């Protein structure tokens, strides 16, 4: 079966950095787009970033310039480097696997999900 396991979350201060990791297993990682979503308390799950198999990257306007997504196909791992964190970045972050080499910003286009890792940013 396909498994996605996130790690790297924690409690940090405004302006700090974190790097989230998502290790996958049970699928041919190089064939699928990958994405990150987040869900803050009382809000719906929202798109954060995605990376396609060809290396194309996409970001929500709220994180553009601060976050960077990358993937290491040899390690079956996708990363999210988060810099200059803000209180509004506080959320549970989910790693997601797309159904093809490309994927939209719609969560319904992702067929595999991790359990999430909590990022808590305080001032």
mmCIF file of C-alpha atoms in Angstrom:
data_model
loop_
_atom_site.group_PDB
_atom_site.id
_atom_site.type_symbol
_atom_site.label_atom_id
_atom_site.label_comp_id
_atom_site.label_asym_id
_atom_site.label_seq_id
_atom_site.Cartn_x
_atom_site.Cartn_y
_atom_site.Cartn_z
ATOM 1 C CA UNK A 1 0.000 0.000 0.000
ATOM 2 C CA UNK A 2 0.996 3.616 -0.505
ATOM 3 C CA UNK A 3 2.221 5.489 2.553
ATOM 4 C CA UNK A 4 3.211 9.121 3.062
ATOM 5 C CA UNK A 5 4.858 10.148 6.330
ATOM 6 C CA UNK A 6 5.447 13.813 7.184
ATOM 7 C CA UNK A 7 7.930 15.146 9.717
ATOM 8 C CA UNK A 8 9.653 18.386 10.688
ATOM 9 C CA UNK A 9 6.834 20.360 12.280
ATOM 10 C CA UNK A 10 7.105 22.026 15.654
ATOM 11 C CA UNK A 11 6.683 25.133 17.776
ATOM 12 C CA UNK A 12 8.665 28.134 16.531
ATOM 13 C CA UNK A 13 8.744 31.919 16.744
ATOM 14 C CA UNK A 14 7.790 34.453 14.102
ATOM 15 C CA UNK A 15 10.632 34.790 11.594
ATOM 16 C CA UNK A 16 12.019 31.295 12.214
ATOM 17 C CA UNK A 17 12.452 28.557 9.618
ATOM 18 C CA UNK A 18 11.378 24.926 9.357
ATOM 19 C CA UNK A 19 11.867 22.214 6.768
ATOM 20 C CA UNK A 20 9.111 19.667 6.385
ATOM 21 C CA UNK A 21 9.836 16.254 4.900
ATOM 22 C CA UNK A 22 7.518 13.673 3.380
ATOM 23 C CA UNK A 23 8.846 10.170 2.819
ATOM 24 C CA UNK A 24 6.786 7.993 0.485
ATOM 25 C CA UNK A 25 6.647 4.264 -0.121
ATOM 26 C CA UNK A 26 4.578 1.779 -2.076
ATOM 27 C CA UNK A 27 4.475 3.673 -5.390
ATOM 28 C CA UNK A 28 6.718 4.742 -8.245
ATOM 29 C CA UNK A 29 7.471 8.181 -6.806
ATOM 30 C CA UNK A 30 9.050 9.634 -9.958
ATOM 31 C CA UNK A 31 5.799 9.193 -11.927
ATOM 32 C CA UNK A 32 3.634 11.491 -9.809
ATOM 33 C CA UNK A 33 3.251 15.133 -8.914
ATOM 34 C CA UNK A 34 3.446 15.958 -5.205
ATOM 35 C CA UNK A 35 1.894 18.721 -3.161
ATOM 36 C CA UNK A 36 1.587 20.325 0.255
ATOM 37 C CA UNK A 37 -1.687 21.486 1.787
ATOM 38 C CA UNK A 38 -2.455 22.979 5.180
ATOM 39 C CA UNK A 39 -5.447 23.366 7.450
ATOM 40 C CA UNK A 40 -5.616 26.017 10.163
ATOM 41 C CA UNK A 41 -8.044 25.866 13.112
ATOM 42 C CA UNK A 42 -11.564 26.696 11.971
ATOM 43 C CA UNK A 43 -10.594 26.894 8.298
ATOM 44 C CA UNK A 44 -10.788 24.644 5.249
ATOM 45 C CA UNK A 45 -7.808 22.791 3.877
ATOM 46 C CA UNK A 46 -5.921 24.990 1.409
ATOM 47 C CA UNK A 47 -3.283 24.534 -1.263
ATOM 48 C CA UNK A 48 0.255 25.559 -0.338
ATOM 49 C CA UNK A 49 2.607 24.285 -3.028
ATOM 50 C CA UNK A 50 3.134 21.560 -5.625
ATOM 51 C CA UNK A 51 5.903 20.146 -7.765
ATOM 52 C CA UNK A 52 5.478 18.207 -10.987
ATOM 53 C CA UNK A 53 7.642 15.378 -12.270
ATOM 54 C CA UNK A 54 9.292 17.741 -14.758
ATOM 55 C CA UNK A 55 10.365 20.050 -11.934
ATOM 56 C CA UNK A 56 7.735 22.761 -12.356
ATOM 57 C CA UNK A 57 6.756 24.351 -9.030
ATOM 58 C CA UNK A 58 3.665 26.261 -7.941
ATOM 59 C CA UNK A 59 2.859 28.280 -4.821
ATOM 60 C CA UNK A 60 -0.069 29.911 -3.123
ATOM 61 C CA UNK A 61 0.259 33.707 -3.137
ATOM 62 C CA UNK A 62 0.386 33.735 0.657
ATOM 63 C CA UNK A 63 3.658 31.759 0.752
ATOM 64 C CA UNK A 64 5.371 32.783 -2.486
ATOM 65 C CA UNK A 65 8.860 34.102 -1.805
ATOM 66 C CA UNK A 66 9.024 32.470 1.629
ATOM 67 C CA UNK A 67 8.467 28.741 0.967
ATOM 68 C CA UNK A 68 10.320 26.435 -1.418
ATOM 69 C CA UNK A 69 9.208 22.969 -2.504
ATOM 70 C CA UNK A 70 11.653 20.366 -3.775
ATOM 71 C CA UNK A 71 11.887 16.624 -4.335
ATOM 72 C CA UNK A 72 14.602 14.007 -4.158
ATOM 73 C CA UNK A 73 13.547 11.102 -6.347
ATOM 74 C CA UNK A 74 16.415 8.904 -5.156
ATOM 75 C CA UNK A 75 15.071 9.169 -1.598
ATOM 76 C CA UNK A 76 11.355 9.145 -2.526
ATOM 77 C CA UNK A 77 11.032 12.344 -0.517
ATOM 78 C CA UNK A 78 9.453 15.759 -1.016
ATOM 79 C CA UNK A 79 10.420 18.783 1.092
ATOM 80 C CA UNK A 80 8.921 22.120 2.016
ATOM 81 C CA UNK A 81 11.420 24.717 3.205
ATOM 82 C CA UNK A 82 9.580 27.415 5.140
ATOM 83 C CA UNK A 83 11.335 30.707 5.920
ATOM 84 C CA UNK A 84 10.204 33.897 7.645
ATOM 85 C CA UNK A 85 7.324 32.104 9.278
ATOM 86 C CA UNK A 86 4.280 34.082 10.359
ATOM 87 C CA UNK A 87 1.597 33.425 12.939
ATOM 88 C CA UNK A 88 -0.873 32.893 10.106
ATOM 89 C CA UNK A 89 1.225 29.943 8.884
ATOM 90 C CA UNK A 90 0.082 27.968 11.928
ATOM 91 C CA UNK A 91 -1.674 24.840 10.670
ATOM 92 C CA UNK A 92 -1.456 21.120 10.193
ATOM 93 C CA UNK A 93 0.545 20.518 7.020
ATOM 94 C CA UNK A 94 -0.319 17.554 4.809
ATOM 95 C CA UNK A 95 1.751 15.892 2.136
ATOM 96 C CA UNK A 96 -0.233 14.687 -0.877
ATOM 97 C CA UNK A 97 0.426 12.573 -3.946
ATOM 98 C CA UNK A 98 -1.205 13.377 -7.276
ATOM 99 C CA UNK A 99 -2.738 10.903 -9.687
ATOM 100 C CA UNK A 100 -0.417 11.762 -12.577
ATOM 101 C CA UNK A 101 2.729 13.665 -13.563
ATOM 102 C CA UNK A 102 0.827 16.924 -13.023
ATOM 103 C CA UNK A 103 -1.769 18.072 -10.500
ATOM 104 C CA UNK A 104 -3.954 21.103 -9.926
ATOM 105 C CA UNK A 105 -4.487 23.189 -6.783
ATOM 106 C CA UNK A 106 -7.657 21.244 -6.057
ATOM 107 C CA UNK A 107 -7.265 18.728 -3.232
ATOM 108 C CA UNK A 108 -9.579 16.360 -5.094
ATOM 109 C CA UNK A 109 -6.830 15.773 -7.677
ATOM 110 C CA UNK A 110 -4.637 14.141 -5.043
ATOM 111 C CA UNK A 111 -5.241 10.492 -4.263
ATOM 112 C CA UNK A 112 -2.788 9.791 -1.431
ATOM 113 C CA UNK A 113 -2.410 11.722 1.812
ATOM 114 C CA UNK A 114 -0.209 11.705 4.874
ATOM 115 C CA UNK A 115 -1.484 12.117 8.423
ATOM 116 C CA UNK A 116 -0.074 15.624 8.773
ATOM 117 C CA UNK A 117 2.504 17.440 10.892
ATOM 118 C CA UNK A 118 1.712 20.428 13.106
ATOM 119 C CA UNK A 119 3.416 23.787 12.611
ATOM 120 C CA UNK A 120 2.738 26.270 15.417
ATOM 121 C CA UNK A 121 4.152 29.776 14.998
ATOM 122 C CA UNK A 122 3.937 32.181 17.919
ATOM 123 C CA UNK A 123 4.988 35.798 18.368
#
